[in-house]
Amino acid sequence: MPREDIRQYAVFFLVGLLPWQFFSNSLISGTVSTTDGSNMIKKIYFPRELLPTSSVISNLVHFMLAFLVLLVFLYASGLFLTIHALWLPPLLLTQIIFTLGLAMILSTLNVFYRDVLMIIDVILLAWFFLTPVIYPLEWMGQAQTILGITFEPAQVMRWINPMASIIDGYRTVLWGTLASDGPVGMDPLYLTRTFVTAIIIFILGYLFFTRFKHLFAEKL
């Protein structure tokens, strides 16, 4: 299916791109937050967790401002917020928790291995194309059967890629689906599963960060 068959492709694309930019920019700035704050870490004591957290919050502010512009664009395109927009706060909360957990892990690793940012740039590029930003999740294909096990590629992608569920969630409640004429409700199961994954990543990230933060001043 060519992109011309996707209604209002500009809206479709922007609704997926803005959350992705918030995610990727937060990871990049979060990764270098500890090394960029090395002078403060060496001179004064403060909760080190503030460094990756402030990076995520800063990018969150930029995202919210861009989102306001997106809303204007939606209205200009004939799309309006519906009752389904009530899914936006839990979607955003899930994304923040997931992003902050990863940022804590990466900011810790970057203290000990300074080439982490280069690796993250490559990973984010691949991750972008594995996430339905420029294409709908439905393009993943029909159900497949391998070794007697039937699965749907789109569902598998939601399982292994939390950002796929998050981006698809934003798009579903703001733009809709290929089969709809406008915004529709999202499946609570997908968001619940992604939220649980985000919580797990956050806990692991926090524990990893606190395990090594006492070494930051020595290594920086």
XYZ file of C-alpha atoms in Angstrom:
220
model
C 0.000 0.000 0.000
C 1.583 3.309 -1.058
C 1.548 6.179 1.391
C -0.902 8.032 -0.883
C -3.509 5.530 0.324
C -3.051 6.739 3.901
C -5.511 9.555 4.548
C -3.984 12.843 5.656
C -0.484 11.407 5.643
C 1.057 14.613 7.006
C -1.070 14.289 10.148
C -0.404 10.549 10.300
C 3.343 11.182 10.159
C 3.503 14.057 12.652
C 1.410 12.237 15.257
C 4.030 9.490 15.249
C 7.100 11.676 14.782
C 6.652 14.036 17.744
C 6.515 11.303 20.432
C 9.478 9.606 18.771
C 11.525 12.804 18.818
C 10.723 13.254 22.502
C 11.934 9.708 23.136
C 15.106 9.821 21.031
C 16.155 13.326 22.116
C 15.618 12.371 25.758
C 17.814 9.300 25.393
C 20.583 11.237 23.651
C 20.648 14.107 26.152
C 20.063 11.713 29.038
C 23.030 9.580 28.001
C 25.455 12.505 28.253
C 23.772 14.128 31.261
C 26.243 12.670 33.758
C 29.352 13.463 31.731
C 28.092 16.956 30.902
C 27.457 17.506 34.600
C 30.872 16.223 35.659
C 31.950 19.561 37.168
C 28.918 19.691 39.447
C 29.320 16.037 40.399
C 32.925 16.633 41.467
C 32.276 19.859 43.390
C 28.934 19.533 45.150
C 26.647 16.836 46.426
C 23.165 16.562 44.994
C 20.929 13.664 43.993
C 22.633 12.356 40.857
C 19.289 11.130 39.576
C 18.439 14.750 38.824
C 20.789 14.740 35.827
C 18.984 12.230 33.564
C 15.645 13.312 35.029
C 16.218 16.955 34.096
C 17.137 15.901 30.557
C 13.863 14.030 30.160
C 11.864 16.898 31.688
C 13.535 19.431 29.399
C 12.603 17.389 26.343
C 9.114 16.877 27.767
C 8.614 20.652 27.784
C 9.696 20.830 24.145
C 7.342 17.971 23.321
C 4.389 19.673 24.997
C 5.019 22.891 23.077
C 5.275 20.962 19.807
C 2.122 19.058 20.734
C 0.190 22.312 21.049
C 1.242 23.179 17.506
C 0.182 19.687 16.426
C -3.281 20.256 17.882
C -3.646 23.390 15.773
C -2.561 21.391 12.725
C -5.088 18.677 13.569
C -7.910 21.195 13.736
C -6.782 22.806 10.490
C -6.877 19.349 8.894
C -10.423 18.687 10.078
C -9.497 16.362 12.934
C -10.708 17.204 16.421
C -10.017 15.846 19.870
C -12.568 13.240 20.902
C -13.306 11.315 24.077
C -10.509 8.971 23.017
C -7.984 11.736 23.767
C -8.416 10.791 27.433
C -5.908 8.046 26.663
C -3.195 10.674 26.124
C -2.206 11.229 29.796
C -1.618 7.509 30.555
C 0.177 7.152 27.220
C 2.479 10.066 28.022
C 3.085 8.809 31.568
C 4.026 5.388 30.219
C 6.447 6.952 27.754
C 8.047 9.153 30.426
C 8.590 6.223 32.792
C 10.035 4.035 30.040
C 12.287 6.803 28.722
C 13.586 7.796 32.156
C 14.435 4.195 32.992
C 16.491 3.837 29.826
C 18.107 7.260 30.352
C 19.314 6.191 33.799
C 20.878 3.038 32.397
C 22.563 4.839 29.516
C 23.793 7.786 31.594
C 25.447 5.318 33.964
C 27.085 3.337 31.176
C 28.372 6.538 29.584
C 30.384 7.336 32.701
C 32.413 4.160 32.247
C 32.273 3.742 28.460
C 32.402 7.038 26.564
C 31.477 5.536 23.188
C 27.965 4.687 24.396
C 26.488 7.719 22.621
C 27.860 6.587 19.255
C 26.281 3.177 19.751
C 22.979 4.726 20.816
C 22.865 6.834 17.650
C 23.074 3.664 15.555
C 20.546 1.810 17.702
C 18.076 4.695 17.563
C 18.287 4.804 13.776
C 17.449 1.104 13.535
C 14.811 1.446 16.255
C 13.156 4.265 14.313
C 12.546 2.036 11.299
C 11.311 -0.806 13.526
C 8.732 1.539 15.045
C 5.576 2.580 13.121
C 6.500 6.236 12.714
C 6.471 6.526 8.931
C 4.202 3.534 8.313
C 1.123 2.079 10.048
C 1.538 -0.918 12.320
C -0.925 -2.796 10.112
C 1.762 -2.907 7.427
C 3.607 -5.512 9.481
C 1.565 -8.095 7.589
C -1.035 -10.779 8.110
C -0.976 -13.652 10.589
C 1.847 -16.129 10.024
C 2.215 -19.761 11.068
C 5.674 -21.091 11.869
C 6.234 -24.563 13.333
C 2.535 -24.816 14.025
C 2.468 -21.537 15.963
C 0.264 -18.772 14.560
C 1.121 -15.179 15.379
C 0.440 -11.694 14.078
C 3.563 -9.618 13.308
C 1.914 -6.431 14.619
C 1.197 -8.038 17.980
C 4.723 -9.424 18.183
C 6.098 -5.942 17.500
C 3.970 -4.553 20.326
C 5.408 -7.201 22.650
C 9.080 -6.655 21.838
C 9.017 -2.913 21.112
C 7.283 -0.744 23.739
C 7.659 2.319 21.521
C 5.591 0.570 18.840
C 2.665 0.341 21.260
C 3.182 3.910 22.462
C 3.429 5.461 18.983
C 0.500 3.384 17.728
C -1.473 4.500 20.776
C -0.928 8.199 20.069
C -1.877 7.673 16.450
C -4.980 5.632 17.248
C -6.512 8.206 19.594
C -5.507 11.286 17.569
C -5.629 10.128 13.941
C -7.291 6.714 13.964
C -6.493 3.524 12.072
C -6.412 2.516 8.432
C -9.915 1.108 8.827
C -11.388 4.178 10.559
C -12.364 7.655 9.413
C -11.002 9.346 12.524
C -9.753 8.815 16.090
C -10.826 5.612 17.826
C -10.245 4.011 21.207
C -7.181 1.906 21.894
C -6.999 -1.566 23.401
C -6.398 -1.215 27.180
C -4.472 -4.502 27.128
C -1.709 -3.057 24.960
C -1.286 0.008 27.160
C -1.386 -2.034 30.374
C 1.281 -4.396 29.103
C 3.448 -1.511 27.914
C 2.980 0.306 31.233
C 4.118 -2.773 33.155
C 7.154 -3.036 30.868
C 7.909 0.652 31.449
C 7.733 0.190 35.226
C 10.116 -2.776 35.042
C 12.592 -0.818 32.897
C 12.370 2.146 35.274
C 13.014 0.001 38.352
C 15.969 -1.717 36.681
C 17.310 1.640 35.512
C 16.978 3.210 38.951
C 18.660 0.260 40.680
C 21.464 0.250 38.104
C 21.982 3.998 38.487
C 22.031 3.939 42.293
C 24.366 0.937 42.289
C 27.122 2.894 40.516
C 26.425 6.578 41.183
C 28.918 6.680 44.074
C 31.670 6.045 41.511
C 30.732 8.910 39.197
C 33.002 11.539 40.758
C 35.951 9.145 40.617
C 35.425 8.107 36.992
C 34.576 11.500 35.512
